[in-house]
Short mmCIF file of C-alpha atoms in Angstrom, two decimals:
data_model
loop_
_atom_site.label_atom_id
_atom_site.label_comp_id
_atom_site.label_asym_id
_atom_site.label_seq_id
_atom_site.Cartn_x
_atom_site.Cartn_y
_atom_site.Cartn_z
CA MET A 1 31.11 -10.03 -19.82
CA THR A 2 31.10 -6.24 -19.74
CA ASP A 3 31.90 -4.33 -16.57
CA ASN A 4 28.24 -3.34 -16.34
CA THR A 5 27.10 -6.97 -16.58
CA LEU A 6 29.61 -8.05 -13.96
CA HIS A 7 28.45 -5.30 -11.63
CA LYS A 8 24.80 -6.26 -12.07
CA THR A 9 25.63 -9.91 -11.40
CA PHE A 10 27.54 -8.97 -8.24
CA GLU A 11 24.69 -6.73 -7.07
CA ALA A 12 22.12 -9.49 -7.62
CA GLN A 13 24.26 -11.89 -5.58
CA CYS A 14 24.53 -9.33 -2.79
CA GLN A 15 20.76 -8.79 -2.72
CA ALA A 16 20.16 -12.53 -2.44
CA GLU A 17 22.69 -12.80 0.39
CA ILE A 18 21.14 -9.82 2.18
CA SER A 19 17.70 -11.40 2.01
CA ALA A 20 19.11 -14.65 3.39
CA GLN A 21 20.89 -13.00 6.30
CA GLY A 22 17.72 -11.10 7.16
CA GLN A 23 15.93 -14.46 7.46
CA ASP A 24 18.72 -16.04 9.53
CA GLU A 25 17.22 -16.03 13.03
CA LYS A 26 20.58 -16.77 14.69
CA VAL A 27 22.33 -13.86 12.98
CA VAL A 28 19.43 -11.49 13.69
CA ALA A 29 19.41 -12.52 17.36
CA LEU A 30 23.18 -12.04 17.64
CA ALA A 31 22.87 -8.58 16.10
CA LYS A 32 20.18 -7.64 18.61
CA GLU A 33 22.25 -9.00 21.48
CA PHE A 34 25.30 -7.04 20.35
CA PHE A 35 23.24 -3.87 20.06
CA ASN A 36 21.74 -4.14 23.53
CA GLU A 37 24.96 -5.16 25.27
CA SER A 38 27.08 -2.52 23.51
CA ALA A 39 24.45 0.14 24.26
CA ARG A 40 25.20 -0.38 27.97
CA HIS A 41 28.63 1.09 27.16
CA LYS A 42 27.10 3.92 25.04
CA TYR A 43 28.77 2.40 21.98
CA SER A 44 27.24 4.86 19.50
CA TYR A 45 28.56 7.85 21.45
CA HIS A 46 32.20 7.05 20.76
CA PHE A 47 32.50 8.02 17.08
CA SER A 48 33.13 11.38 15.44
CA TRP A 49 33.13 12.85 11.96
CA MET A 50 35.62 15.53 10.96
CA GLY A 51 36.18 16.42 14.60
CA ARG A 52 32.57 16.48 15.85
CA PRO A 53 30.80 13.78 17.90
CA ILE A 54 28.30 12.06 15.63
CA ILE A 55 26.42 9.86 18.17
CA GLN A 56 25.31 7.37 15.52
CA LEU A 57 26.13 3.79 14.61
CA PRO A 58 28.69 3.47 11.80
CA GLN A 59 26.30 1.06 10.06
CA ASP A 60 23.57 3.69 9.84
CA MET A 61 25.98 6.32 8.62
CA MET A 62 27.13 3.95 5.87
CA ALA A 63 23.49 3.48 4.89
CA MET A 64 23.00 7.25 4.80
CA GLN A 65 26.04 7.58 2.55
CA GLU A 66 24.55 5.07 0.14
CA LEU A 67 21.21 6.87 0.10
CA ILE A 68 22.75 10.30 -0.39
CA TRP A 69 24.90 9.08 -3.29
CA GLN A 70 21.93 7.33 -4.87
CA ILE A 71 19.39 10.16 -4.45
CA LYS A 72 21.68 13.19 -4.80
CA PRO A 73 19.33 15.46 -2.84
CA ASP A 74 19.14 19.21 -3.04
CA LEU A 75 18.32 19.37 0.67
CA ILE A 76 18.76 17.11 3.70
CA ILE A 77 16.58 18.12 6.64
CA GLU A 78 17.51 16.76 10.07
CA CYS A 79 15.44 17.33 13.20
CA GLY A 80 17.95 17.09 16.04
CA ILE A 81 21.45 18.59 15.94
CA ALA A 82 23.19 17.81 19.28
CA HIS A 83 26.96 18.22 18.69
CA GLY A 84 26.49 18.59 14.94
CA GLY A 85 28.40 15.52 13.78
CA SER A 86 25.65 14.13 11.62
CA ILE A 87 24.80 17.37 9.80
CA ILE A 88 28.52 17.89 9.17
CA TYR A 89 28.72 14.31 7.87
CA TYR A 90 25.84 14.88 5.46
CA ALA A 91 27.31 18.23 4.38
CA SER A 92 30.66 16.61 3.64
CA LEU A 93 29.00 14.02 1.41
CA LEU A 94 27.14 16.77 -0.42
CA GLU A 95 30.41 18.68 -0.75
CA LEU A 96 31.96 15.61 -2.37
CA GLN A 97 29.07 15.49 -4.83
CA GLY A 98 29.33 19.22 -5.42
CA HIS A 99 25.67 19.92 -4.74
CA GLY A 100 23.16 20.24 -1.91
CA GLU A 101 22.54 21.76 1.50
CA VAL A 102 21.72 20.56 5.02
CA LEU A 103 19.12 22.16 7.28
CA GLY A 104 19.34 21.26 10.96
CA ILE A 105 16.59 21.99 13.48
CA ASP A 106 16.94 21.76 17.25
CA LEU A 107 15.03 23.05 20.25
CA ASP A 108 18.27 24.11 21.95
CA ILE A 109 21.44 24.68 19.95
CA ARG A 110 24.01 25.14 22.68
CA PRO A 111 26.40 28.03 22.06
CA HIS A 112 29.57 25.90 22.01
CA ASN A 113 28.01 23.51 19.49
CA ARG A 114 26.74 26.34 17.30
CA GLU A 115 30.19 27.94 17.32
CA ALA A 116 31.91 24.67 16.39
CA ILE A 117 29.45 24.01 13.54
CA GLU A 118 29.59 27.55 12.18
CA ASN A 119 33.41 27.50 12.22
CA HIS A 120 33.64 24.09 10.56
CA PRO A 121 34.88 23.79 6.93
CA MET A 122 31.54 22.21 5.99
CA SER A 123 29.48 25.09 7.41
CA LYS A 124 29.03 26.58 3.94
CA ARG A 125 26.50 23.83 3.20
CA ILE A 126 24.72 24.02 6.58
CA SER A 127 21.97 26.22 7.95
CA MET A 128 20.30 25.84 11.35
CA ILE A 129 16.99 26.77 12.92
CA GLU A 130 16.59 26.90 16.70
CA GLY A 131 13.16 25.99 18.02
CA SER A 132 10.77 23.09 18.34
CA SER A 133 10.48 21.08 15.15
CA ILE A 134 6.72 20.77 15.71
CA ASP A 135 6.15 24.51 16.16
CA ALA A 136 4.01 25.85 13.31
CA ALA A 137 6.32 28.81 12.67
CA ILE A 138 9.37 26.53 12.44
CA ALA A 139 7.52 24.15 10.12
CA GLU A 140 6.62 27.09 7.87
CA GLN A 141 10.31 28.03 7.57
CA VAL A 142 11.26 24.45 6.74
CA HIS A 143 8.56 24.13 4.10
CA ALA A 144 9.75 27.37 2.49
CA ALA A 145 13.35 26.11 2.43
CA ALA A 146 12.29 22.79 0.87
CA LYS A 147 10.01 24.17 -1.84
CA GLY A 148 10.84 22.70 -5.23
CA LYS A 149 13.77 20.64 -3.91
CA LYS A 150 14.64 16.96 -3.82
CA VAL A 151 14.57 16.18 -0.09
CA ILE A 152 15.86 13.54 2.32
CA LEU A 153 14.41 13.82 5.83
CA VAL A 154 16.01 12.54 9.05
CA LEU A 155 14.11 12.59 12.36
CA ASP A 156 16.31 12.38 15.44
CA SER A 157 15.05 14.80 18.08
CA ASN A 158 12.52 14.10 20.85
CA HIS A 159 11.80 10.35 20.69
CA THR A 160 8.29 10.24 22.15
CA HIS A 161 5.50 8.76 20.04
CA ASP A 162 3.49 11.98 19.89
CA HIS A 163 6.45 14.17 18.94
CA VAL A 164 7.73 11.90 16.18
CA LEU A 165 4.25 11.34 14.80
CA GLU A 166 3.73 15.11 14.57
CA GLU A 167 7.13 15.50 12.85
CA LEU A 168 6.11 12.85 10.34
CA ARG A 169 2.82 14.58 9.64
CA LEU A 170 4.55 17.94 9.22
CA TYR A 171 7.63 16.98 7.24
CA ALA A 172 7.27 13.57 5.56
CA PRO A 173 5.22 15.16 2.74
CA LEU A 174 8.36 17.15 1.83
CA VAL A 175 10.24 13.94 0.95
CA SER A 176 10.55 13.40 -2.78
CA VAL A 177 9.17 10.28 -4.44
CA GLY A 178 11.98 7.71 -4.50
CA SER A 179 13.73 9.44 -1.60
CA TYR A 180 13.68 8.58 2.11
CA CYS A 181 12.43 9.66 5.48
CA VAL A 182 14.77 8.08 8.04
CA VAL A 183 13.40 7.85 11.57
CA MET A 184 16.23 7.25 14.03
CA ASP A 185 15.95 5.38 17.35
CA THR A 186 12.98 3.24 16.40
CA VAL A 187 15.08 0.57 18.13
CA VAL A 188 13.78 1.90 21.47
CA GLU A 189 10.73 -0.34 20.97
CA ASP A 190 12.98 -3.42 20.94
CA MET A 191 15.16 -2.56 23.93
CA PRO A 192 14.67 -3.40 27.62
CA ALA A 193 12.53 -0.81 29.42
CA ASP A 194 15.23 -0.25 32.05
CA PHE A 195 17.43 1.46 29.45
CA PHE A 196 15.32 4.61 29.73
CA PRO A 197 14.63 5.28 33.44
CA ASP A 198 14.99 9.06 33.08
CA ARG A 199 13.46 9.51 29.62
CA PRO A 200 9.87 10.22 28.58
CA TRP A 201 10.08 7.48 25.93
CA GLY A 202 10.45 3.70 26.06
CA PRO A 203 8.82 0.53 24.73
CA GLY A 204 5.27 1.36 23.66
CA ASP A 205 6.01 5.10 23.30
CA ASN A 206 8.78 5.81 20.83
CA PRO A 207 9.67 6.52 17.19
CA LYS A 208 8.77 3.02 15.97
CA THR A 209 5.24 3.21 17.36
CA ALA A 210 4.96 6.62 15.66
CA VAL A 211 6.13 5.13 12.35
CA TRP A 212 3.56 2.33 12.58
CA LYS A 213 0.79 4.84 13.27
CA TYR A 214 1.88 7.13 10.45
CA LEU A 215 1.96 4.26 7.97
CA GLU A 216 -1.62 3.45 8.94
CA GLU A 217 -2.55 7.03 8.05
CA ASN A 218 -0.44 7.48 4.95
CA GLY A 219 0.16 5.12 2.05
CA ASP A 220 2.93 7.15 0.43
CA PHE A 221 5.77 5.34 2.23
CA GLU A 222 6.97 1.78 2.69
CA ILE A 223 9.57 0.33 5.05
CA ASP A 224 12.78 -0.62 3.25
CA ARG A 225 13.25 -3.99 4.94
CA GLN A 226 16.03 -5.03 2.58
CA LEU A 227 18.13 -2.12 3.83
CA GLN A 228 17.67 -3.06 7.48
CA ASN A 229 18.39 -6.70 6.59
CA LYS A 230 21.69 -5.49 5.16
CA LEU A 231 22.59 -3.45 8.23
CA LEU A 232 21.42 -5.96 10.89
CA ILE A 233 22.81 -3.59 13.55
CA THR A 234 20.88 -0.32 13.31
CA VAL A 235 19.14 2.26 15.48
CA ALA A 236 16.40 2.50 12.86
CA PRO A 237 14.60 -0.85 12.37
CA ASP A 238 11.37 -0.07 10.48
CA GLY A 239 12.71 3.48 10.27
CA TYR A 240 14.05 3.59 6.72
CA LEU A 241 10.94 4.77 4.90
CA ARG A 242 11.03 5.04 1.11
CA ARG A 243 8.49 7.31 -0.53
CA VAL A 244 6.81 5.28 -3.25
CA ARG A 245 4.13 7.70 -4.48
#
C-alpha cells in the first residue's frame, strides 16, 4: 500500500468510528454531563493561548485548527474579542500557514485588552473594529474587508436569539462555499436555565435557536453533525455550519 492509500484507509476508519460514537447514547450523555458539571467551575475560562485568555474549550479550538488548515482562508472574521485569545490563536495558525488575516469586532474593546493584543507578536495579522456587530456602519466595514476573500466566520458576541440571528443575516453570506460559519455557545439551549440568572439569554433564547431560524430562512448552509460527533464536548452543537452552495 502507498502512504496515500494507508492514510485514506485510516481516515475512513476514523469517520466510521466518529459516526458510531455520535450514536452511542451513553457516551453522548456522559459528554453532556461532563460539560454541565465542569461549567459550574468555569472550565473553559482556564486556558490561554500565547499568553492571552482564550475562554474556549480545547476541543473546539482543535476543530478550528482543522478547519483553518483545510480551508486556508484569506480572512477569519470573529464577532466577540474579550481578552483576545481566540483571535490571537487564529492569527498564529495563519502565521504558520504564511497567509491570511483576522478581523475582530467587539462592542467594547477594553483598553488593557487592546494594548495586549496590539503588542502581541501575532498583531501583524490582526485588525479590530470597535462597535456593535449588528450596526449597519460596522457591517459595511466588514463587507468591504471581506470582498473577494475566502472567509471563515465565527460568532461569539451577544448570545441572544435576536442578536445572533441578525449577525447571521448580515455576515453568513460572506462565508465562502465549502467554508464555515461557526456559531459559538449554541450549547446554551441544552444547559439548565439556572446557569444564566444574570444574562439576557438562556434556553429558548440563544445562538442555537437563532441557527435553527436562520437555516429555515437560508438553504446555503448545513450543520456538520459529523464534526460535532467527533468533538462530543463542544460549546457549539448545531453551530458548525458548512456553506454548501
